[in-house]
PDB file of C-alpha atoms in Angstrom:
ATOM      1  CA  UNK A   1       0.000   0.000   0.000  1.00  0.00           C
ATOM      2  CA  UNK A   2       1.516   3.384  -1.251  1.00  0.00           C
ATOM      3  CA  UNK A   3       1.793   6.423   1.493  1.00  0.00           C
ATOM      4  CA  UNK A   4      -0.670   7.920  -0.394  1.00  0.00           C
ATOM      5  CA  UNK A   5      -3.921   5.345  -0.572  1.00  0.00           C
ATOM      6  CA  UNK A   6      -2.927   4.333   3.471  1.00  0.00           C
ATOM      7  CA  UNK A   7      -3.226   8.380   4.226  1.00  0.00           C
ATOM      8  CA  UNK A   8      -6.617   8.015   2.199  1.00  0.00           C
ATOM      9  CA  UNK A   9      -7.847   5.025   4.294  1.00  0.00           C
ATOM     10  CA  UNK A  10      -6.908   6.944   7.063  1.00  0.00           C
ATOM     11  CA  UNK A  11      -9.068   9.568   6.674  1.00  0.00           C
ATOM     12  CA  UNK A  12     -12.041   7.733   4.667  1.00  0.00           C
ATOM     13  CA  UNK A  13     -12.008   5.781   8.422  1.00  0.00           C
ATOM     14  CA  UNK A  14     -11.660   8.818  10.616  1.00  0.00           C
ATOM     15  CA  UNK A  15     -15.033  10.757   8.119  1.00  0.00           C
ATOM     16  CA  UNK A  16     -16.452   7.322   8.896  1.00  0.00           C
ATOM     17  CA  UNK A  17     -15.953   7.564  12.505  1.00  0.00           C
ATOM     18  CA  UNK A  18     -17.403  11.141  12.813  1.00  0.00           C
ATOM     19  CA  UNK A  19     -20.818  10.207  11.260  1.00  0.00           C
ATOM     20  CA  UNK A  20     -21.057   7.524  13.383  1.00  0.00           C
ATOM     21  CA  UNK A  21     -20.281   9.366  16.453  1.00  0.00           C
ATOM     22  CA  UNK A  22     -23.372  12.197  15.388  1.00  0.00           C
ATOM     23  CA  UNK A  23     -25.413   9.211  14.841  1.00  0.00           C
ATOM     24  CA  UNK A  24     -24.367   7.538  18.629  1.00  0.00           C
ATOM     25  CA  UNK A  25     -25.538  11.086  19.808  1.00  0.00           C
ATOM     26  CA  UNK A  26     -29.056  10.672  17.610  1.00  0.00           C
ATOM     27  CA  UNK A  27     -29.014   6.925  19.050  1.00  0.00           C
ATOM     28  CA  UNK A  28     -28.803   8.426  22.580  1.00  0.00           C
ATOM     29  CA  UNK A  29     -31.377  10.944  22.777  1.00  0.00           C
ATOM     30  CA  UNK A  30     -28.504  13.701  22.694  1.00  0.00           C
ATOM     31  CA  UNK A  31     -29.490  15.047  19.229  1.00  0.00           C
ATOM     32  CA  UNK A  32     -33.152  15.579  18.112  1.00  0.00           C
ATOM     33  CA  UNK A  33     -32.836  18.699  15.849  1.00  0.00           C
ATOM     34  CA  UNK A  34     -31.615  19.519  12.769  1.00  0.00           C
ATOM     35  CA  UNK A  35     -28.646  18.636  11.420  1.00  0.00           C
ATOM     36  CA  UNK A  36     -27.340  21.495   8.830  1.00  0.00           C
ATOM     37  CA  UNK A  37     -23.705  21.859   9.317  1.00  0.00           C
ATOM     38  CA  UNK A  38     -23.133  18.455  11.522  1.00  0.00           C
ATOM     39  CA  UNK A  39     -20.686  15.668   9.832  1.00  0.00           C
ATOM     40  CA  UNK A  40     -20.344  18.603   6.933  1.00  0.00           C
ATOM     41  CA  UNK A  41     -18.564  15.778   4.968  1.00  0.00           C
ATOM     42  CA  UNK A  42     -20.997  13.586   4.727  1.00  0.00           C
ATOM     43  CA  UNK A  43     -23.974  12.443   2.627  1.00  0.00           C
ATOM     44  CA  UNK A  44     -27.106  13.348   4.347  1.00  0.00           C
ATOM     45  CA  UNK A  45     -30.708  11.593   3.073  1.00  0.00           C
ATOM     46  CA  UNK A  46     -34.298  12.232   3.615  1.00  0.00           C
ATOM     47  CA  UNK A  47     -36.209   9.183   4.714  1.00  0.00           C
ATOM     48  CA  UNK A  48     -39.971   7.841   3.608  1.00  0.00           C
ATOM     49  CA  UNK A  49     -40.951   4.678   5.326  1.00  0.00           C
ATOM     50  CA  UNK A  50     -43.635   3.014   3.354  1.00  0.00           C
ATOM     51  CA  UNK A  51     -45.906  -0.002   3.490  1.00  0.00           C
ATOM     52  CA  UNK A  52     -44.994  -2.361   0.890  1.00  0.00           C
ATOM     53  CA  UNK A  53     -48.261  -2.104  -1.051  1.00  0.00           C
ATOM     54  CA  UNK A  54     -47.321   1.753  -1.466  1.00  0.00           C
ATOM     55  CA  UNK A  55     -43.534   0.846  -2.088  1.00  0.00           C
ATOM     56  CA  UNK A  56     -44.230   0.584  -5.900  1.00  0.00           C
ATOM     57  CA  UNK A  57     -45.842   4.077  -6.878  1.00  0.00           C
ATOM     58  CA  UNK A  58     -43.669   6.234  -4.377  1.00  0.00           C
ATOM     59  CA  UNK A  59     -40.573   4.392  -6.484  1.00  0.00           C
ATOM     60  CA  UNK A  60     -42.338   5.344  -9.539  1.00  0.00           C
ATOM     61  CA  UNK A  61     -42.852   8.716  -8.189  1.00  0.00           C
ATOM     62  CA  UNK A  62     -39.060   9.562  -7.327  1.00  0.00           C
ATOM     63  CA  UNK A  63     -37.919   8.011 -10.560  1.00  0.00           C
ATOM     64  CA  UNK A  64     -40.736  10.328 -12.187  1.00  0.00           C
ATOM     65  CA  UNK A  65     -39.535  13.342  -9.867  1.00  0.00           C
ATOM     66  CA  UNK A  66     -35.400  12.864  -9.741  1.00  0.00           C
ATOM     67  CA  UNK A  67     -34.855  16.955  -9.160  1.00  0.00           C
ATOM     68  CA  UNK A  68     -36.461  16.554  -5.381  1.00  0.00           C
ATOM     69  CA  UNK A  69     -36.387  13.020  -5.336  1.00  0.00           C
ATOM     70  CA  UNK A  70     -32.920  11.774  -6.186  1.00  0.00           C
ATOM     71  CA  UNK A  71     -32.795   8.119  -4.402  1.00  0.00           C
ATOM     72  CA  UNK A  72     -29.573   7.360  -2.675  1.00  0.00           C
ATOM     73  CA  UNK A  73     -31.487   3.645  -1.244  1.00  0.00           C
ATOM     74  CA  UNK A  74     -34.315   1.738  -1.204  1.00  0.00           C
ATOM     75  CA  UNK A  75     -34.511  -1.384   1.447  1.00  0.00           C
ATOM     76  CA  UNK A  76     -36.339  -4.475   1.249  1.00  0.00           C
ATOM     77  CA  UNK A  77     -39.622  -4.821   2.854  1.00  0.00           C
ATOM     78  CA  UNK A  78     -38.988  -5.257   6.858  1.00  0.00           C
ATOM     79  CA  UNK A  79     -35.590  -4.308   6.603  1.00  0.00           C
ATOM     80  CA  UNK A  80     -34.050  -1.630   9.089  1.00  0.00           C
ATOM     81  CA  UNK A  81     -30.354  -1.598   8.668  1.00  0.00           C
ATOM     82  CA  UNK A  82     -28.802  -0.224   5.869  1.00  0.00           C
ATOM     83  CA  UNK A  83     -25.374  -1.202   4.655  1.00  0.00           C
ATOM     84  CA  UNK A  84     -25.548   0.627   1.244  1.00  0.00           C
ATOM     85  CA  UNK A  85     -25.149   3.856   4.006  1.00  0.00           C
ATOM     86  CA  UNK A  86     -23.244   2.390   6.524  1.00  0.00           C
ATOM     87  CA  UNK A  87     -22.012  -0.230   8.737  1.00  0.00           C
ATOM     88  CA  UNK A  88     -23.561   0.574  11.391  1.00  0.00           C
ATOM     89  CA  UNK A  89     -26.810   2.500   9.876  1.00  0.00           C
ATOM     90  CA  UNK A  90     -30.591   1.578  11.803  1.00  0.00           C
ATOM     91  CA  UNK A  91     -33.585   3.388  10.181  1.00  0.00           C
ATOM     92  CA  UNK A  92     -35.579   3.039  13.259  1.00  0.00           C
ATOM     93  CA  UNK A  93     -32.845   5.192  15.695  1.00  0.00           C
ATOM     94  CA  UNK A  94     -30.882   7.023  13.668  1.00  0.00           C
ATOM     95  CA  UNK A  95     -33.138  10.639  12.430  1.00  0.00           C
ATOM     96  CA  UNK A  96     -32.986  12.721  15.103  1.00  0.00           C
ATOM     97  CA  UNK A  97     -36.863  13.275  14.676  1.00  0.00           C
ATOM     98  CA  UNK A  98     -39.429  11.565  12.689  1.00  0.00           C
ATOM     99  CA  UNK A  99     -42.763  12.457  11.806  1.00  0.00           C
ATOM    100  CA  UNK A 100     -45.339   9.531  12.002  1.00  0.00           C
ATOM    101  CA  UNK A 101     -48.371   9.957   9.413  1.00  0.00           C
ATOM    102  CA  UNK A 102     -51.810   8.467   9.519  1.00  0.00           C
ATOM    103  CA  UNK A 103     -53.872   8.894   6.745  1.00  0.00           C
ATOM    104  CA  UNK A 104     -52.160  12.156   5.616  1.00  0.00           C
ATOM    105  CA  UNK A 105     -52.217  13.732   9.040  1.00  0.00           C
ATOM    106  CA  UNK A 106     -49.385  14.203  11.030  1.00  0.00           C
ATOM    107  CA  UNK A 107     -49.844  12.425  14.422  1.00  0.00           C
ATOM    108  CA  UNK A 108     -46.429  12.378  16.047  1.00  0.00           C
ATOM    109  CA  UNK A 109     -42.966  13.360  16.431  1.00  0.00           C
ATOM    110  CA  UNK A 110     -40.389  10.830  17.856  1.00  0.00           C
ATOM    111  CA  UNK A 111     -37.305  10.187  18.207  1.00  0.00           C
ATOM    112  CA  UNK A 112     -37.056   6.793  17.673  1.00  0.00           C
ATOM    113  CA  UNK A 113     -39.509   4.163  15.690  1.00  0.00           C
ATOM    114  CA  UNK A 114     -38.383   0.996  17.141  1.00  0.00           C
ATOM    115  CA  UNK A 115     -42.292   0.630  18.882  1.00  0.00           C
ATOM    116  CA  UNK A 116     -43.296   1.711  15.106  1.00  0.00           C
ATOM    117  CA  UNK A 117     -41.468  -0.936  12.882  1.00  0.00           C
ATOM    118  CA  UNK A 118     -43.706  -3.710  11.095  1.00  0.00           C
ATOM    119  CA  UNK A 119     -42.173  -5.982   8.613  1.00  0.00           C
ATOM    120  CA  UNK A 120     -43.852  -4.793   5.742  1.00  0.00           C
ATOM    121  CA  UNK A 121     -42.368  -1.245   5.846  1.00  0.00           C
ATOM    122  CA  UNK A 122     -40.300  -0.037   2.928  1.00  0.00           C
ATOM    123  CA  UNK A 123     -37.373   2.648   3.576  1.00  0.00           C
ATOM    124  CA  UNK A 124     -36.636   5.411   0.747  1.00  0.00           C
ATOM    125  CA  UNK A 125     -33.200   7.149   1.081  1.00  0.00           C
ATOM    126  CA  UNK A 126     -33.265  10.896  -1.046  1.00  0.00           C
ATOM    127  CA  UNK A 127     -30.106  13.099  -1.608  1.00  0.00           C
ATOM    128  CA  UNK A 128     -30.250  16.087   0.681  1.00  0.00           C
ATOM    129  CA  UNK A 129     -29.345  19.671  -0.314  1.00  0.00           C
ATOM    130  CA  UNK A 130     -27.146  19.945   2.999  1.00  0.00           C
ATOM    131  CA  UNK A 131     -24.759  17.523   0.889  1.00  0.00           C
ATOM    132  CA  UNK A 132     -23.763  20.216  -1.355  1.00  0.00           C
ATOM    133  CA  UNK A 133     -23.729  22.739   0.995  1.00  0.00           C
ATOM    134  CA  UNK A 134     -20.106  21.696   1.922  1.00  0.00           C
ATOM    135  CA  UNK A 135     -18.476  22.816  -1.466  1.00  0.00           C
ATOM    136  CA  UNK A 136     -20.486  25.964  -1.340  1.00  0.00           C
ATOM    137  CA  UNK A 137     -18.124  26.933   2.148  1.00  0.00           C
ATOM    138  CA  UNK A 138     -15.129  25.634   0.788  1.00  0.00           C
ATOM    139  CA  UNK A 139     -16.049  28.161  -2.684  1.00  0.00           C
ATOM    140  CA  UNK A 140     -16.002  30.930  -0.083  1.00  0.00           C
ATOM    141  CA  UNK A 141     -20.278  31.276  -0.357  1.00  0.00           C
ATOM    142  CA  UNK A 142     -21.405  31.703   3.216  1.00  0.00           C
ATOM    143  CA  UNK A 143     -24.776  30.199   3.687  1.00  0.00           C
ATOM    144  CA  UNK A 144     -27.213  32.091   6.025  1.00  0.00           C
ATOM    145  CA  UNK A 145     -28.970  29.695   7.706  1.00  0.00           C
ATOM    146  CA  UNK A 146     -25.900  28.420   8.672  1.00  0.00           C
ATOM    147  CA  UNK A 147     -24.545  31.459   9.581  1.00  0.00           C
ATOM    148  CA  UNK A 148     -27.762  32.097  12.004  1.00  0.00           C
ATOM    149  CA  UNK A 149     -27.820  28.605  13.165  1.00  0.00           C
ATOM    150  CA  UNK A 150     -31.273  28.107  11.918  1.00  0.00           C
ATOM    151  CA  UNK A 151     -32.627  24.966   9.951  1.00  0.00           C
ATOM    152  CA  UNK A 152     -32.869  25.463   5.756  1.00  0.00           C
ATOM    153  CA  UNK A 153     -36.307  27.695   4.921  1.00  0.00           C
ATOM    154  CA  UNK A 154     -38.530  25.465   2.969  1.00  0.00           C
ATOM    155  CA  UNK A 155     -41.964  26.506   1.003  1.00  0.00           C
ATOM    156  CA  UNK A 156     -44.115  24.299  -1.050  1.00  0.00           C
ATOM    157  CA  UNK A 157     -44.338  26.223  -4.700  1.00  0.00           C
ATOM    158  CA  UNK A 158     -46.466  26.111  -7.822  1.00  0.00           C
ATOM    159  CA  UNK A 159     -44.034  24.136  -9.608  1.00  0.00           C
ATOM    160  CA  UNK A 160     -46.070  20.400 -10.364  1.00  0.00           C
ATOM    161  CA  UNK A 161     -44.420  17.442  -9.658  1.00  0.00           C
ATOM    162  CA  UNK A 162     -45.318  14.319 -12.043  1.00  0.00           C
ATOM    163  CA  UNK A 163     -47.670  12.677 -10.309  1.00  0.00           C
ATOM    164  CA  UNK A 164     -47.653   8.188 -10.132  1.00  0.00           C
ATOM    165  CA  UNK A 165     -50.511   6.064  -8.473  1.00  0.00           C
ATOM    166  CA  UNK A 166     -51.469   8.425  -5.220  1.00  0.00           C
ATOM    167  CA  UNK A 167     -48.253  10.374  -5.602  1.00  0.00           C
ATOM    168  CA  UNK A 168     -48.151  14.039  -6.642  1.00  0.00           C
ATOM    169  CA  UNK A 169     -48.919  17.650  -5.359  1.00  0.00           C
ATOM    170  CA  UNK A 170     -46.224  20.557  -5.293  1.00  0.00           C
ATOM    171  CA  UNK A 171     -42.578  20.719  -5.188  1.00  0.00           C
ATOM    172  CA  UNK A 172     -41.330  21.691  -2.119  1.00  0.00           C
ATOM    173  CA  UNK A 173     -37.919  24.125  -2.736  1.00  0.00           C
ATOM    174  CA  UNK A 174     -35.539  24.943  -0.087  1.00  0.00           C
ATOM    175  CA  UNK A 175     -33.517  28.748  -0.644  1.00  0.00           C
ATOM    176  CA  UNK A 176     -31.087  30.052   0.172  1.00  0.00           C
ATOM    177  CA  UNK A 177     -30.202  34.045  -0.655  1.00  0.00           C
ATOM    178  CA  UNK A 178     -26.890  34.947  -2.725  1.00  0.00           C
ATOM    179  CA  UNK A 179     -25.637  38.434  -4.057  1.00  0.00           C
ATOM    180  CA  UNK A 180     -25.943  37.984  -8.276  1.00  0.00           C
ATOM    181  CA  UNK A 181     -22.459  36.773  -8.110  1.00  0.00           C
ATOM    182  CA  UNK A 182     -22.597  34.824  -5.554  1.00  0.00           C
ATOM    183  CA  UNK A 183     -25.688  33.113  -7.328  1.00  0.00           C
ATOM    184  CA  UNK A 184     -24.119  32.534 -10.986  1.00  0.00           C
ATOM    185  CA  UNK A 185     -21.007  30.634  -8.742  1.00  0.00           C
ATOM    186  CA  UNK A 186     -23.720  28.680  -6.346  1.00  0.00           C
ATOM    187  CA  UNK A 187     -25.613  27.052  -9.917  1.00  0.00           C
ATOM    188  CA  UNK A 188     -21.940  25.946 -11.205  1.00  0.00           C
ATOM    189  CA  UNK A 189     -21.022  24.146  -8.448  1.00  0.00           C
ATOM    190  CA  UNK A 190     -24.307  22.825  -7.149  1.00  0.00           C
ATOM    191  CA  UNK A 191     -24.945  21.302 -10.553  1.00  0.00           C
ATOM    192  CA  UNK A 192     -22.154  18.834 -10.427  1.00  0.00           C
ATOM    193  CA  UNK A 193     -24.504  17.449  -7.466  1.00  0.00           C
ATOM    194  CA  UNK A 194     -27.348  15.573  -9.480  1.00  0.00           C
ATOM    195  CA  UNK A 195     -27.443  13.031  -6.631  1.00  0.00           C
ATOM    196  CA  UNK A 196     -28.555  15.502  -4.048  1.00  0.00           C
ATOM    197  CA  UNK A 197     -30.596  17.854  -5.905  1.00  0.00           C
ATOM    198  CA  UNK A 198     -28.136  19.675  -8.575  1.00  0.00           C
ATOM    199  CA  UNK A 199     -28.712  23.155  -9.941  1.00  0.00           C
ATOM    200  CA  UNK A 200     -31.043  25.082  -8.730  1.00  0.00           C
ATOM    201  CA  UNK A 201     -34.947  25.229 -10.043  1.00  0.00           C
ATOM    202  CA  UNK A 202     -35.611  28.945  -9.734  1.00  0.00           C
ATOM    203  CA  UNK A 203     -33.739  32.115  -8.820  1.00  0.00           C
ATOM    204  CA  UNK A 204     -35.179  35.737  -7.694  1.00  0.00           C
ATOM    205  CA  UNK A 205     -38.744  36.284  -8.179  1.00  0.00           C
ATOM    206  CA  UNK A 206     -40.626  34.146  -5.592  1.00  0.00           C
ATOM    207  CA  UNK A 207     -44.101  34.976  -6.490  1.00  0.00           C
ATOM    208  CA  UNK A 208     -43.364  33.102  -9.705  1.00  0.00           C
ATOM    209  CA  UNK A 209     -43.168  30.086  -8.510  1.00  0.00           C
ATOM    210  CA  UNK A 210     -45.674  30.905  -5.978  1.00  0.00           C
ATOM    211  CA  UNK A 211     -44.247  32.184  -2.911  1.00  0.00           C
ATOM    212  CA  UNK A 212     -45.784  35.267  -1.385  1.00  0.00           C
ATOM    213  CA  UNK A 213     -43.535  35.625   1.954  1.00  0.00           C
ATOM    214  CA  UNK A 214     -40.117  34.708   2.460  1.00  0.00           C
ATOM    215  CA  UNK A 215     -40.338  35.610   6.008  1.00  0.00           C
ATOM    216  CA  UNK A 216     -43.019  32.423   6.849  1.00  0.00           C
ATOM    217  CA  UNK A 217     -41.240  29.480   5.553  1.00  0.00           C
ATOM    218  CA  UNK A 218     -43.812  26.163   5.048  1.00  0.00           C
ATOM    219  CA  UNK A 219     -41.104  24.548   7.003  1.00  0.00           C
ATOM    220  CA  UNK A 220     -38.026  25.284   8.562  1.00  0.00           C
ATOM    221  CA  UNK A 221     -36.573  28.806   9.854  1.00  0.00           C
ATOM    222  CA  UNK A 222     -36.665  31.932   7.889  1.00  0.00           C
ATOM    223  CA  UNK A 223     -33.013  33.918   7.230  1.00  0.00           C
ATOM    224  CA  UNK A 224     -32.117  37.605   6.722  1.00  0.00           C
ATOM    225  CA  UNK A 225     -31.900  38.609   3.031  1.00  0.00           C
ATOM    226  CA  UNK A 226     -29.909  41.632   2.329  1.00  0.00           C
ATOM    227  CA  UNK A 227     -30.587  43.996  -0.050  1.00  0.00           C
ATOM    228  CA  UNK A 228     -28.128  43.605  -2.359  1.00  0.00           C
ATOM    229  CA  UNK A 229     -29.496  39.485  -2.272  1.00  0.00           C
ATOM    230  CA  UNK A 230     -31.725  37.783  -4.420  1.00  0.00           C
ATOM    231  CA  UNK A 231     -33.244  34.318  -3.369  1.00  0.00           C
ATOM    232  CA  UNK A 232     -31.689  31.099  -5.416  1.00  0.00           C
ATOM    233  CA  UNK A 233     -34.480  28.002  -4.593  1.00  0.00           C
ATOM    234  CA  UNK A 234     -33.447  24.202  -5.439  1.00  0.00           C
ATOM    235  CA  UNK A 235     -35.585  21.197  -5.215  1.00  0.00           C
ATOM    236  CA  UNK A 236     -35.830  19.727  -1.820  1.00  0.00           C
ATOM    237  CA  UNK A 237     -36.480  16.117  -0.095  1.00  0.00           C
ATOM    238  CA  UNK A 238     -39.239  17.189   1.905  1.00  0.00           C
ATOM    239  CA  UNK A 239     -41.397  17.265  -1.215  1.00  0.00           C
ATOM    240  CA  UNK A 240     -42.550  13.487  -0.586  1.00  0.00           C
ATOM    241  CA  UNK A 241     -44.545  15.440   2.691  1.00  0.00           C
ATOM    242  CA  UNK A 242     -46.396  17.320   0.778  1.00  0.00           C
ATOM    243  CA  UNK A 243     -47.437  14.372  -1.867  1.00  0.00           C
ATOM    244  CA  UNK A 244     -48.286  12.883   1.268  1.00  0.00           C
ATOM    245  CA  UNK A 245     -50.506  14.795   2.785  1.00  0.00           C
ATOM    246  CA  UNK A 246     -52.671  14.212  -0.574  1.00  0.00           C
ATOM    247  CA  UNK A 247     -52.317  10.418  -0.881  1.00  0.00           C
ATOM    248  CA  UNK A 248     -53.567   9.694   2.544  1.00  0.00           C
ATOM    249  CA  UNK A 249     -51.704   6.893   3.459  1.00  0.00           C
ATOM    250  CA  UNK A 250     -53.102   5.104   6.032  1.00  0.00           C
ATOM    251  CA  UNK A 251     -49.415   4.949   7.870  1.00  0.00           C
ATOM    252  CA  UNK A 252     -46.241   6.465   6.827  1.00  0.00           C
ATOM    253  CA  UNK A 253     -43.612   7.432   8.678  1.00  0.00           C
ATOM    254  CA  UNK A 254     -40.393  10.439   7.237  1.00  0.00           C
ATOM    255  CA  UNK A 255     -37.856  12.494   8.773  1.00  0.00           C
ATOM    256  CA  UNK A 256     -38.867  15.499  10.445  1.00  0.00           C
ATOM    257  CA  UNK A 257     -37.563  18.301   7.932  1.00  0.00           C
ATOM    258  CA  UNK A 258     -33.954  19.331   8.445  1.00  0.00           C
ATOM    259  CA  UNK A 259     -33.619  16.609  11.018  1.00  0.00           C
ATOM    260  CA  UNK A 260     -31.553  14.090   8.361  1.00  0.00           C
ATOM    261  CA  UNK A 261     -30.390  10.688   8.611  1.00  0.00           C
ATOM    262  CA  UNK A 262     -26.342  11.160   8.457  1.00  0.00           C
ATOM    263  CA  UNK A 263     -24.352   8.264   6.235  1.00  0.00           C
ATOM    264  CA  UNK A 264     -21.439   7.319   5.844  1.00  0.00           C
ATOM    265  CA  UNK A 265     -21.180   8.092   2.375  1.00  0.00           C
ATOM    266  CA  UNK A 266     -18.879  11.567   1.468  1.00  0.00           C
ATOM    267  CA  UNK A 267     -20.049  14.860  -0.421  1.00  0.00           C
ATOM    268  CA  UNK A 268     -17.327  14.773  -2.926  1.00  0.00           C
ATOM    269  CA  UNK A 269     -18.533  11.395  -3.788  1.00  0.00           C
ATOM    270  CA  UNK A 270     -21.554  12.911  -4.821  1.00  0.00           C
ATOM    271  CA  UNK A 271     -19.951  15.435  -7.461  1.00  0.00           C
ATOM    272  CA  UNK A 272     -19.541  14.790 -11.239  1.00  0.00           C
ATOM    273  CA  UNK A 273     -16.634  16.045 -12.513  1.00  0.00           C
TER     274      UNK A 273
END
């Protein structure tokens, strides 16, 4: 083994060991908010948990829908851990906060699902914008919400997702606010992230995409926005909520939004060259 490749390994183990350290404090009850900024090298998913019978058209519906639902796993029916993510990686302990969903109405937040878990329950992995936020910092971009130690601002827009089976409704855009310089630099870099999200879908203008306030996000924290900023919006995980809330399952369970499962799996990975 050359220098080079062991100093690799070396580090590839000591990323590994710092994602599952966050995820020992999630396991623990130590961590049960969101998760922008934590592990900032690693890949960080959206979950849907799904009864089998549903399974089929919510595949469909991310293959349909790649921009805000780019699938980094799928598991088989029953199954909890997740080796694809990580040694060590259980579905039912390892979100901070989950959102439990009876027929389309949120019923619960938890922080762990173990009490929850049937054997027919299907678990959907989707890229996370946080996953590019990493080479925005190391462009020099400073990212608000980071900056303020507030969760991503998320608001369902006008833009139509393609629906499949029960599946549809609006996409759901997370934004972030750039000077026009800033913004041109952000779509370069964020596109060589197709895996968690890309380029962005819309920039300035929010009432075009339906948007009235900035200041009341649908979810998450709203940011400052200076006036010399303009908004830049990308496609965002949480959109399976919103289809969701208009397929009615009779049980679901997701993430809570901004409160991510953390893999193993690293950022740069994620980039095309």
């Amino acid at each position: 083994m050359s220098p080079a490749t062991a100093t690799q390994n070396h580090a590839e183990i000591g990323n590994t060991l710092l994602a599952e350290s966050v995820r020992q404090r999630i396991r623990s009850g130590k961590l049960t908010g969101h998760t922008s900024g934590l592990a900032d090298q690693h890949v960080q998913g959206n979950v849907v948990i799904l009864p089998q019978a549903l399974a089929t058209d919510f595949l469909g519906f991310c293959q349909k829908n790649p921009k805000p639902c780019p699938l980094l796993a799928v598991s088989k029916p029953g199954e909890f851990l997740l080796p694809t993510l990580g040694a060590h990686v259980d579905i039912r302990t390892d979100v901070p906060r989950y959102r439990v969903w009876r027929n389309g109405e949120l019923v619960d937040e938890p922080t762990d699902i173990t009490a929850l878990w049937r054997d027919d329950l299907v678990t959907f992995v989707i890229g996370c914008s946080f996953s590019f936020e990493q080479a925005l910092l190391d462009a020099g971009l400073p990212l608000r919400h980071i900056e303020q130690e507030k969760n991503v601002a998320m608001f369902r827009s006008n833009i139509a997702t393609e629906a499949v089976g029960p599946f549809g409704g609006p996409m759901v855009v997370s934004m972030r606010p750039f000077s026009a310089a800033a913004a041109i630099r952000a779509v370069e870099i964020t596109a060589r992230f197709p895996q968690v999200h890309g380029a962005p879908v819309h920039i300035g203008s929010p009432h075009l995409i339906g948007i009235r306030d900035l200041s009341n996000p649908d979810y998450g924290d709203a940011v400052d926005i200076r006036d010399d900023e303009i908004p830049v919006f990308w496609a965002c995980g949480v959109t399976p909520q919103a289809a969701i809330t208009l397929a009615k399952p009779d049980f679901c369970i997701t993430h809570a939004p901004g409160a991510m499962l953390i893999t193993d799996l690293l950022n740069q990975d994620m980039s095309i060259p």
